[in-house]
């Protein structure tokens, strides 16, 4: 028996006494051992609890198709490009994930990122501020605008859809105003921001060490969790399953790092984006703030009655979203070494929102993970990148991205319906 | 349970002259109400009598327009549900207010999660959840499944267990059996007994007279937003209570109940057989 039994007495006749506290109910379909884990996973899928599966499958299909069309697609060089193209909009999409978890939306993230880029460029290049000051000013503008959204939403109850639509227009105007008559400001190539966004890569060795550290931390955390659960008389993850996951993680991180290292490597900018995703994933799942966000997305009234300061959560989420949009704007400005009237235009806005949804964050609130920003933006940028490799441009890109977005929303709606039918709503 | 109806013990919660109006509707008018430790008081009344409003006033959802409330011997004002909870008044609202997307543990600890360092202490919370549910003899197969996948009785159980986390002195249940089948109703009534055994003051709102007669010690009747009598269950009949609810001494229900009473199925002293459990 592969059951994770903490004591040798477990083999005795009295099985209930030795079973972990969470496995004693006889109606619980046994989900112990490796086969149990597999079975639980399959039954979750069948009931419509799809998680990240659709987008992962989608990504594999997209990569397969483009690789067949042009074998430069999965080349190290192109994949490094892909990571560079994904970081800025992905960071913005991370903010969208947060507002979607609340069941709200921010339509103005594109304008916000453009405004942030404009503030940075005018401050840094125009007024000769130091780079940290210019960055701080740009991020602060995001925080302030997010706070204003939050206050408008919580005090006046105006739907976030409308508030942020107004913001989209207003901040586009402000962006043009800040940029002035010329409408375009170049950021010097030797500035820290441009160097960071264009030419900063981890050395191969550091990248590999990082992978090992991440896997080690994962294993240590899980073993520690098992230890604590055993002490608390709860079931544990079988060591075999844990080992499988650790190896899977090693492969999942190691192979991409190997492939990227054959070209320029893992860029600082992409690493920053991924680090933000990991941090926000932790914050969403393992802190009271994140739990409150999910609760509000699931049932605002229940959250309020549980004593959660609902207004504070709304305001902080809008602040995070706008600030991440501002940060995304800075990364984009750094990568293009300029801020102009087109910064954070229609593309940025729609791609960021589409990425969060394609990545699997529900439009209905309360369901989704930070990783949807990463997976979603990889899908969108892969489509854009792949199409340009096969010499197709904006028309095809818009249409295909639109189709994928529609597909993602349909999957979301269907799985929601299926969850309701299977009692997993 | 001996001290339950004794006037010597002071009430853990008592209201005097509480009023509440919504615009033109006088939802509550001069309500007096109290509950003792280890006592189940049923709050009954017709639809719109003001039961939910009274519960929400006690729970801090509404601020009363007048009247006073004493809790644990001291005068108290509650201006928010959080404050009421902090004081020791827990409420299970009619609409339960659970987050369907979160699992049982997350729902139980919502708003008062436990921490280790910077992260939520999922292990202790899960352990505590099991302890709490076992203490209530609750039947929940797993605490790591979304609340949406539970039955009505199980959801009610989660909501009640949730109300007990803050170690309250008074628990208010608004129509806990309204949407439940026979077995699930019995499960919830068992839970109410368990609460009383643990020395809590329980305020139970119910439309179901047999539920009320089965678990309550006292019955307080509201009618059109006013007190319309308080009855000790051991010394009353459901007929008498129904009469107080409807405000009529004779109506179809009470007449029928009276006919039943004189049938052979009743106990010699004429009380309905359900009240036997009280002795
Ligand atoms: N939030 C509110 N706004 C206006 N009127 C209300 C509100 N809540 C309750 N009422 C009114 O107060 C009266 C008592 O309602 P309620 O306490 O819900 O009755 P019950 O729970 O006994 O059926 C009803 O006439 C109802 O319409
Ligand atoms: Mg009611």
XYZ file of C-alpha atoms and ligand atoms in Angstrom:
732
model
C 0.000 0.000 0.000
C 1.388 3.351 -0.933
C -0.751 5.182 1.622
C 1.192 7.860 3.469
C 0.665 6.335 6.869
C 2.668 7.951 9.624
C 2.784 4.988 11.993
C 3.468 1.283 11.579
C 0.260 0.483 13.454
C -1.565 1.679 10.364
C -1.500 -1.849 9.022
C -3.541 -3.070 11.963
C -7.194 -4.023 11.779
C -8.454 -0.697 13.110
C -7.858 1.398 10.036
C -9.937 4.454 10.937
C -7.908 5.214 14.037
C -4.701 5.316 12.028
C -6.068 7.227 9.069
C -5.209 10.927 8.838
C -7.984 13.198 10.106
C -8.894 14.344 6.613
C -9.307 10.852 5.157
C -11.623 9.290 7.693
C -14.956 9.937 6.049
C -16.026 6.727 4.366
C -17.787 8.650 1.576
C -14.531 10.207 0.510
C -13.436 8.473 -2.634
C -9.980 7.211 -1.749
C -7.399 9.531 -3.233
C -4.296 8.193 -1.582
C -1.138 7.113 -3.267
C 0.065 7.990 -6.738
C -2.865 6.391 -8.546
C -5.208 8.235 -6.197
C -3.620 11.550 -7.143
C -4.033 10.740 -10.829
C -7.637 9.736 -10.312
C -8.414 12.910 -8.362
C -6.814 14.955 -11.160
C -8.875 13.249 -13.862
C -12.128 13.605 -11.958
C -11.387 17.292 -11.446
C -10.884 17.717 -15.184
C -14.075 15.857 -15.989
C -16.085 18.111 -13.727
C -14.854 21.201 -15.571
C -12.176 22.313 -13.125
C -9.707 22.774 -15.957
C -7.221 25.150 -14.383
C -4.312 25.905 -16.703
C -4.754 22.847 -18.897
C -6.515 24.492 -21.891
C -3.919 27.239 -22.234
C -0.994 24.813 -21.889
C -2.505 22.606 -24.599
C -3.166 25.710 -26.690
C 0.422 26.869 -26.322
C 1.784 23.480 -27.369
C -0.485 23.451 -30.440
C 0.507 26.991 -31.416
C 4.210 26.249 -31.029
C 3.836 23.025 -32.993
C 2.056 24.734 -35.871
C 4.537 27.599 -36.149
C 7.503 25.274 -35.827
C 6.137 23.268 -38.751
C 5.591 26.459 -40.755
C 9.041 27.857 -40.013
C 11.681 25.967 -38.082
C 13.232 29.207 -36.885
C 10.283 29.589 -34.531
C 11.602 27.387 -31.723
C 15.185 28.511 -32.248
C 16.996 29.864 -29.225
C 17.306 33.251 -30.827
C 13.593 33.551 -31.476
C 12.620 32.247 -28.070
C 14.822 34.870 -26.407
C 12.999 37.427 -28.541
C 9.715 35.943 -27.384
C 10.650 36.373 -23.735
C 11.660 39.964 -24.404
C 8.388 40.663 -26.206
C 6.353 39.124 -23.409
C 7.723 40.801 -20.308
C 6.183 44.281 -20.550
C 2.648 43.335 -21.571
C 2.803 40.291 -19.287
C 3.481 42.560 -16.324
C 0.421 44.594 -17.268
C -1.619 41.393 -17.647
C -0.662 40.418 -14.089
C -2.496 43.510 -12.853
C -5.493 42.540 -14.983
C -5.505 39.101 -13.337
C -5.873 40.814 -9.968
C -8.858 42.931 -10.995
C -10.469 39.970 -12.770
C -10.167 37.936 -9.554
C -12.369 40.576 -7.943
C -14.802 40.255 -10.829
C -13.879 43.761 -12.055
C -11.982 45.079 -15.062
C -9.489 47.813 -15.880
C -9.771 48.898 -19.511
C -7.248 51.694 -19.130
C -4.049 49.731 -18.521
C -2.775 50.559 -22.007
C -3.176 54.300 -21.520
C -1.747 53.970 -18.055
C 1.386 52.286 -19.352
C 1.700 54.929 -22.089
C 1.320 57.733 -19.573
C 3.906 56.137 -17.334
C 6.363 55.887 -20.239
C 5.707 59.534 -21.112
C 6.293 60.677 -17.519
C 9.533 58.742 -17.363
C 10.790 60.097 -20.671
C 9.869 63.706 -19.964
C 11.254 63.561 -16.433
C 14.417 61.660 -17.253
C 15.271 63.081 -20.663
C 13.377 66.382 -20.658
C 13.936 67.605 -17.112
C 17.105 65.710 -16.358
C 15.772 63.881 -13.313
C 17.783 60.948 -12.058
C 16.560 57.591 -13.388
C 15.325 56.290 -10.001
C 13.359 59.502 -9.464
C 11.809 59.309 -12.937
C 10.892 55.640 -12.402
C 9.436 56.424 -9.014
C 7.381 59.296 -10.443
C 6.027 57.057 -13.202
C 5.115 54.251 -10.793
C 3.604 56.743 -8.345
C 1.362 58.069 -11.107
C 0.078 54.529 -11.508
C -0.514 54.113 -7.793
C -2.373 57.421 -7.549
C -4.579 56.662 -10.541
C -5.347 53.208 -9.153
C -6.295 54.741 -5.822
C -8.605 57.194 -7.585
C -10.271 54.304 -9.462
C -10.662 52.426 -6.202
C -12.192 55.391 -4.431
C -14.556 56.154 -7.313
C -15.624 52.538 -7.338
C -16.084 52.114 -3.592
C -17.577 55.565 -2.827
C -19.874 56.033 -5.787
C -20.431 52.484 -6.929
C -19.711 53.368 -10.558
C -18.958 50.144 -12.460
C -15.214 49.675 -12.972
C -15.927 49.138 -16.662
C -17.087 52.746 -16.997
C -14.558 54.346 -14.661
C -11.655 52.786 -16.474
C -13.129 53.495 -19.899
C -13.143 57.146 -18.879
C -9.589 56.659 -17.643
C -8.556 55.142 -20.970
C -9.529 58.337 -22.788
C -8.406 60.778 -20.116
C -4.939 59.276 -19.679
C -4.415 58.900 -23.389
C -5.011 62.652 -23.550
C -2.694 63.253 -20.616
C -0.030 61.093 -22.252
C -0.184 63.221 -25.416
C -0.080 66.387 -23.324
C 2.947 65.219 -21.306
C 4.823 64.208 -24.453
C 4.230 67.689 -25.920
C 4.296 68.773 -29.531
C 6.957 66.417 -30.828
C 5.091 63.442 -29.521
C 8.151 61.219 -29.257
C 11.091 61.180 -26.872
C 14.068 58.886 -27.281
C 15.603 57.393 -24.183
C 19.427 57.197 -24.403
C 20.804 53.749 -25.128
C 23.353 54.033 -22.341
C 20.697 54.702 -19.722
C 20.126 52.063 -17.060
C 16.552 51.443 -18.155
C 17.358 50.667 -21.775
C 20.347 48.544 -20.809
C 18.181 46.644 -18.357
C 15.430 46.049 -20.877
C 17.553 45.337 -23.940
C 20.916 43.962 -22.965
C 20.885 42.503 -19.487
C 20.998 38.731 -19.361
C 21.803 36.245 -16.636
C 25.065 34.397 -17.203
C 24.535 30.729 -18.059
C 25.878 29.485 -14.745
C 23.742 31.852 -12.673
C 20.651 30.800 -14.617
C 21.288 27.112 -13.947
C 22.039 27.734 -10.288
C 18.785 29.675 -10.055
C 16.879 26.709 -11.485
C 18.448 24.391 -8.930
C 17.711 26.801 -6.088
C 14.060 27.064 -7.135
C 13.672 23.279 -7.287
C 15.455 22.868 -3.939
C 13.235 25.473 -2.300
C 10.174 23.739 -3.752
C 11.217 20.338 -2.411
C 12.172 21.758 0.989
C 8.847 23.581 1.320
C 6.876 20.486 0.384
C 8.829 18.240 2.747
C 8.346 20.749 5.539
C 4.618 20.869 4.733
C 4.489 17.054 4.868
C 6.241 17.123 8.219
C 3.803 19.638 9.652
C 0.826 17.763 8.249
C 2.032 14.496 9.770
C 2.464 16.225 13.117
C -1.057 17.595 12.786
C -2.460 14.168 11.942
C -3.308 15.078 8.352
C -2.614 13.250 5.115
C 0.586 13.972 3.221
C 1.735 14.042 -0.383
C 3.370 10.692 -1.177
C 7.137 11.054 -1.492
C 6.955 9.457 -4.936
C 4.496 12.100 -6.130
C 6.706 14.769 -4.655
C 9.765 13.397 -6.442
C 7.854 13.263 -9.725
C 6.811 16.874 -9.316
C 10.342 17.968 -8.423
C 11.743 16.271 -11.522
C 8.952 17.760 -13.634
C 9.778 21.214 -12.282
C 13.467 20.676 -12.966
C 12.719 19.705 -16.566
C 10.149 22.476 -16.992
C 12.649 25.111 -15.888
C 15.889 23.472 -16.986
C 15.048 22.886 -20.656
C 13.861 26.440 -21.389
C 16.883 27.849 -19.571
C 19.160 25.558 -21.597
C 17.511 26.630 -24.837
C 17.636 30.332 -23.941
C 21.253 30.006 -22.805
C 22.291 28.818 -26.267
C 21.453 32.351 -27.394
C 21.641 35.429 -25.157
C 20.079 33.680 -22.165
C 17.467 34.596 -19.584
C 16.920 38.331 -19.632
C 16.667 40.411 -16.469
C 13.418 41.852 -17.742
C 11.790 38.461 -18.260
C 13.144 37.287 -14.915
C 11.586 40.344 -13.263
C 8.243 39.503 -14.858
C 8.399 35.853 -13.805
C 9.482 36.844 -10.297
C 6.480 39.165 -10.058
C 4.226 36.319 -11.170
C 5.677 34.003 -8.517
C 5.379 36.656 -5.799
C 1.794 37.498 -6.704
C 0.919 33.814 -6.905
C 2.130 33.470 -3.334
C 0.312 36.613 -2.259
C -2.962 35.454 -3.835
C -2.869 31.928 -2.447
C -1.101 32.247 0.852
C -1.867 35.626 2.408
C -4.962 37.063 4.015
C -5.040 39.830 1.415
C -5.102 37.319 -1.443
C -7.694 35.182 0.294
C -9.809 38.305 0.697
C -9.509 39.072 -3.014
C -10.702 35.559 -3.924
C -13.512 35.765 -1.370
C -14.751 39.077 -2.747
C -14.622 37.662 -6.259
C -16.667 34.680 -5.089
C -19.229 36.454 -2.917
C -18.802 40.112 -1.924
C -21.538 39.990 0.670
C -20.005 36.953 2.359
C -16.634 38.675 2.411
C -18.115 41.797 3.940
C -19.900 39.814 6.632
C -16.707 37.925 7.401
C -15.318 41.267 8.499
C -13.112 41.794 5.456
C -12.507 45.453 4.723
C -13.922 45.174 1.232
C -13.248 48.791 0.255
C -9.610 48.532 1.216
C -9.228 45.403 -0.898
C -10.864 47.050 -3.931
C -8.659 50.120 -3.607
C -5.453 48.119 -3.157
C -6.246 45.879 -6.119
C -6.839 48.875 -8.396
C -3.612 50.421 -7.086
C -1.661 47.228 -7.830
C -3.218 46.950 -11.285
C -2.409 50.520 -12.319
C 1.063 50.358 -10.786
C 1.836 47.133 -12.627
C 0.535 48.801 -15.799
C 2.892 51.708 -15.147
C 5.773 49.278 -14.617
C 4.850 47.484 -17.836
C 4.942 50.858 -19.593
C 8.462 51.475 -18.279
C 9.679 48.063 -19.459
C 8.169 48.676 -22.898
C 9.749 52.123 -23.061
C 13.096 50.619 -22.087
C 12.869 47.893 -24.690
C 11.964 50.349 -27.470
C 14.277 53.047 -26.066
C 11.549 55.606 -26.554
C 8.228 56.911 -25.359
C 5.845 58.180 -27.996
C 2.205 58.815 -28.749
C 1.755 55.185 -29.704
C 3.186 53.815 -26.434
C 0.657 51.631 -24.703
C -1.741 51.864 -27.619
C -4.654 49.640 -28.554
C -2.399 46.575 -28.884
C -0.980 46.798 -25.385
C -4.367 47.307 -23.820
C -6.151 44.503 -25.602
C -3.245 42.075 -25.406
C -2.885 42.540 -21.653
C -6.581 41.959 -21.021
C -6.750 39.077 -23.498
C -3.662 37.457 -21.960
C -5.215 37.299 -18.502
C -8.385 35.714 -19.871
C -6.619 33.357 -22.277
C -4.357 32.321 -19.406
C -7.415 30.970 -17.626
C -8.493 33.670 -15.197
C -12.267 33.719 -15.085
C -14.169 36.824 -16.127
C -16.709 35.965 -13.458
C -14.379 36.595 -10.535
C -12.886 34.506 -7.763
C -11.092 32.026 -9.993
C -7.670 32.217 -11.580
C -3.971 32.334 -10.834
C -1.092 34.730 -11.344
C 0.362 32.206 -13.777
C -2.402 32.977 -16.255
C -0.591 36.245 -16.987
C 2.550 34.295 -17.948
C 0.798 31.581 -19.954
C -1.615 34.005 -21.616
C 1.018 36.468 -22.736
C 3.156 33.611 -24.107
C 0.187 32.511 -26.231
C -0.449 36.023 -27.535
C 3.155 36.870 -28.248
C 3.762 33.456 -29.812
C 0.945 34.123 -32.258
C 2.278 37.571 -33.076
C 5.879 36.406 -33.284
C 5.042 33.295 -35.313
C 2.898 35.163 -37.804
C 5.626 37.666 -38.510
C 8.034 34.757 -39.084
C 5.732 33.440 -41.785
C 5.364 36.948 -43.212
C 1.841 37.605 -42.060
C 1.105 40.866 -40.302
C -1.404 42.793 -38.268
C -4.597 41.710 -40.075
C -4.008 38.017 -39.398
C -2.659 38.705 -35.923
C -5.762 40.627 -34.854
C -8.105 38.019 -36.274
C -6.303 35.022 -34.797
C -5.819 36.654 -31.397
C -9.501 37.566 -31.418
C -10.421 33.978 -32.208
C -8.210 32.620 -29.430
C -9.685 35.099 -26.962
C -13.195 34.037 -27.925
C -12.205 30.402 -27.507
C -10.789 31.130 -24.045
C -13.962 32.879 -22.941
C -16.086 30.016 -24.256
C -13.918 27.516 -22.347
C -14.336 29.684 -19.233
C -18.117 29.815 -19.576
C -18.465 26.109 -20.391
C -16.239 24.994 -17.550
C -18.163 27.266 -15.211
C -21.382 25.619 -16.278
C -19.861 22.161 -15.947
C -18.506 22.984 -12.489
C -21.969 24.067 -11.433
C -23.412 20.796 -12.714
C -20.728 18.784 -10.916
C -20.981 20.811 -7.731
C -17.658 22.559 -8.009
C -18.892 26.036 -8.912
C -29.765 22.593 31.498
C -31.254 23.082 34.951
C -30.596 26.798 35.095
C -32.060 27.426 31.679
C -35.339 28.996 32.664
C -34.377 30.097 36.125
C -34.821 33.839 36.569
C -31.789 33.870 38.874
C -29.290 33.775 36.010
C -28.903 37.033 34.183
C -29.422 36.958 30.464
C -26.251 36.857 28.358
C -27.979 39.067 25.810
C -30.979 41.241 26.414
C -32.735 43.949 24.437
C -35.169 46.511 25.770
C -37.371 48.785 23.726
C -35.503 48.252 20.444
C -37.061 49.946 17.400
C -36.074 50.088 13.765
C -37.791 51.675 10.835
C -37.083 51.604 7.117
C -38.606 54.699 5.574
C -42.324 54.304 6.085
C -42.064 50.742 7.398
C -41.817 50.366 11.165
C -40.010 47.012 11.051
C -39.462 46.770 14.818
C -41.268 48.624 17.602
C -40.303 48.473 21.304
C -38.924 44.970 21.190
C -37.866 43.300 24.430
C -35.915 40.113 24.029
C -33.386 38.079 25.976
C -31.449 34.847 25.857
C -29.531 33.013 28.600
C -26.449 30.863 28.400
C -27.302 27.272 27.535
C -30.722 28.235 26.297
C -32.335 27.951 22.890
C -34.823 30.734 22.257
C -36.918 30.392 19.139
C -37.877 33.616 17.433
C -41.044 33.072 15.444
C -43.424 35.227 13.494
C -45.145 35.546 10.169
C -43.335 36.663 7.018
C -42.399 40.292 7.432
C -42.866 40.180 11.208
C -39.369 41.571 11.633
C -37.408 38.462 12.647
C -34.572 38.972 10.204
C -34.497 42.672 10.980
C -34.165 41.929 14.696
C -31.359 39.466 14.052
C -29.562 41.922 11.801
C -29.960 44.657 14.396
C -28.380 42.465 17.060
C -25.680 41.447 14.591
C -24.731 45.039 13.874
C -25.889 45.006 10.247
C -28.551 47.623 11.078
C -28.266 50.312 13.747
C -31.425 50.470 15.855
C -33.314 53.774 16.005
C -33.925 53.349 19.733
C -33.661 50.989 22.664
C -30.780 49.446 24.553
C -28.869 46.219 24.379
C -26.918 44.598 27.188
C -24.450 41.848 26.528
C -22.833 39.865 29.317
C -24.123 42.312 31.909
C -22.774 45.410 30.209
C -24.546 47.866 27.963
C -23.342 47.409 24.398
C -23.695 49.106 21.049
C -22.672 47.311 17.895
C -22.234 49.329 14.748
C -20.811 46.624 12.493
C -20.941 42.842 12.124
C -17.246 42.707 12.964
C -17.929 44.479 16.246
C -20.736 42.084 17.119
C -18.470 39.152 16.342
C -15.736 40.620 18.477
C -18.206 41.030 21.329
C -19.238 37.381 21.101
C -22.378 37.454 18.990
C -22.179 35.123 16.010
C -24.776 35.061 13.261
C -25.647 32.569 10.579
C -27.695 34.572 8.119
C -30.524 33.145 6.115
C -28.492 33.335 2.918
C -25.493 31.649 4.635
C -23.017 33.925 2.882
C -20.420 31.333 1.953
C -17.904 31.769 -0.844
C -18.669 28.966 -3.284
C -15.283 29.244 -4.957
C -13.342 28.680 -1.731
C -12.910 25.399 0.116
C -14.352 24.567 3.532
C -11.223 25.589 5.429
C -11.029 28.943 3.661
C -14.698 29.603 4.361
C -14.435 28.635 8.020
C -11.492 30.954 8.605
C -12.499 33.748 6.252
C -11.610 37.085 7.799
C -9.612 35.545 10.669
C -7.043 33.362 8.987
C -4.179 31.911 10.996
C -0.593 32.710 10.114
C 2.838 31.160 10.368
C 5.330 33.865 9.608
C 4.164 35.590 6.458
C 2.030 32.822 5.022
C -1.380 31.456 5.916
C -1.086 28.494 8.252
C -3.047 26.032 6.141
C -2.049 23.042 8.253
C -3.301 24.408 11.573
C -6.434 25.786 9.910
C -7.192 22.390 8.380
C -6.547 20.650 11.703
C -8.800 23.137 13.525
C -11.498 22.682 10.892
C -11.584 18.950 11.494
C -11.615 19.452 15.261
C -14.531 21.871 14.994
C -16.512 19.697 12.608
C -15.939 16.567 14.724
C -17.024 18.467 17.821
C -20.298 19.182 16.055
C -20.425 15.570 14.839
C -20.711 17.124 11.405
C -20.615 14.971 8.317
C -18.347 16.651 5.792
C -16.360 14.313 3.529
C -13.465 16.681 2.856
C -12.515 20.192 3.930
C -10.475 20.754 0.787
C -13.354 20.810 -1.663
C -15.135 23.968 -2.777
C -18.193 24.734 -0.670
C -20.264 24.667 -3.866
C -19.989 20.895 -3.935
C -21.647 20.421 -0.524
C -25.292 19.609 0.160
C -27.640 22.135 1.767
C -27.262 20.583 5.215
C -23.489 20.464 4.891
C -23.386 24.099 3.811
C -25.513 25.007 6.826
C -23.112 23.001 8.988
C -20.145 24.896 7.578
C -21.908 28.195 8.224
C -22.688 27.218 11.811
C -19.194 25.851 12.456
C -17.846 29.082 11.036
C -19.888 31.106 13.522
C -18.326 29.162 16.411
C -14.702 29.956 15.573
C -14.591 33.215 17.485
C -15.759 31.401 20.666
C -19.035 33.366 20.800
C -21.486 33.432 23.711
C -24.568 33.863 21.556
C -25.289 32.259 18.184
C -28.161 33.420 15.995
C -29.484 31.110 13.299
C -31.834 32.623 10.721
C -34.074 29.892 9.268
C -31.351 27.214 9.321
C -33.685 24.447 8.166
C -35.778 26.365 5.646
C -34.367 24.721 2.535
C -33.495 21.323 3.961
C -34.899 17.814 3.667
C -35.874 15.634 6.616
C -32.497 14.048 7.320
C -30.614 17.286 6.855
C -33.042 19.122 9.131
C -32.439 16.525 11.826
C -28.696 17.025 11.334
C -29.003 20.763 11.887
C -31.304 20.374 14.907
C -28.742 18.015 16.426
C -26.210 20.749 15.891
C -28.425 23.207 17.770
C -28.624 20.764 20.697
C -24.850 20.513 20.596
C -24.563 24.305 20.807
C -26.798 24.409 23.860
C -24.802 21.612 25.517
C -21.714 23.745 24.997
C -23.348 26.502 27.041
C -24.108 28.916 24.221
C -27.170 31.105 24.059
C -28.893 30.174 20.801
C -31.421 32.323 18.968
C -33.223 30.201 16.424
C -35.495 31.685 13.819
C -37.796 29.161 12.288
C -41.063 28.866 10.481
C -41.316 25.223 11.326
C -43.302 24.648 14.510
C -42.119 21.064 14.943
C -38.481 22.215 14.778
C -39.229 24.880 17.345
C -41.007 22.489 19.708
C -38.196 19.964 19.242
C -35.224 22.085 20.254
C -36.301 25.390 21.791
C -36.582 26.109 25.517
C -38.515 29.320 25.027
C -40.401 30.823 22.142
C -40.588 34.536 21.530
C -43.266 35.649 19.106
C -43.027 38.722 16.893
C -46.070 40.092 15.154
C -46.012 43.099 12.834
C -42.768 44.254 14.384
C -43.923 44.004 18.015
C -43.550 41.458 20.829
C -46.536 39.196 20.914
C -45.755 36.931 23.829
C -43.009 34.659 25.146
C -43.732 31.011 25.938
C -41.833 28.308 27.777
C -41.977 25.334 25.446
C -42.619 22.921 28.289
C -45.757 24.841 29.210
C -47.253 25.634 25.845
C -48.592 24.075 22.675
C -47.808 24.830 19.072
C -51.442 25.853 18.771
C -50.969 28.592 21.330
C -47.850 29.805 19.541
C -49.540 29.778 16.163
C -52.355 31.805 17.639
C -49.830 34.376 18.852
C -48.120 34.442 15.463
C -51.289 35.003 13.496
C -52.838 37.219 16.163
C -56.009 35.203 16.008
C -57.224 32.889 18.690
C -59.013 30.796 16.137
C -57.963 30.044 12.590
C -57.772 27.009 10.376
C -54.351 25.929 11.602
C -55.025 26.312 15.291
C -58.407 24.625 14.994
C -56.866 21.684 13.250
C -54.130 21.511 15.828
C -56.766 21.543 18.521
C -58.561 18.631 16.873
C -55.305 16.680 16.763
C -54.686 17.413 20.372
C -57.842 15.640 21.448
C -56.954 12.591 19.383
C -55.454 9.482 21.111
C -51.933 10.190 19.850
C -51.316 12.943 22.362
C -49.894 12.643 25.845
C -52.283 12.530 28.808
C -51.704 16.122 29.879
C -52.567 17.375 26.439
C -49.141 18.709 25.384
C -47.973 17.728 21.929
C -45.770 14.668 21.922
C -42.737 16.621 20.655
C -42.339 18.446 23.951
C -41.626 15.166 25.714
C -38.020 15.440 24.599
C -37.635 18.463 26.802
C -38.155 16.617 30.075
N -33.489 46.730 4.137
C -34.816 46.977 4.218
N -35.342 48.088 3.652
C -36.665 48.352 3.746
N -37.541 47.568 4.354
C -37.101 46.435 4.932
C -35.711 46.080 4.900
N -35.540 44.920 5.563
C -36.768 44.553 5.994
N -37.690 45.462 5.626
C -39.117 45.410 5.957
O -39.231 45.192 7.342
C -40.261 44.257 7.609
C -39.710 43.074 8.370
O -38.917 42.276 7.492
P -38.064 41.011 7.947
O -37.344 41.358 9.193
O -37.256 40.552 6.801
O -39.213 39.952 8.247
P -39.108 38.399 8.547
O -37.681 38.008 8.551
O -39.765 38.262 9.881
O -39.897 37.703 7.491
C -40.883 43.881 6.274
O -42.016 44.685 6.092
C -39.797 44.233 5.285
O -40.357 44.603 4.057
Mg -36.511 36.522 7.284
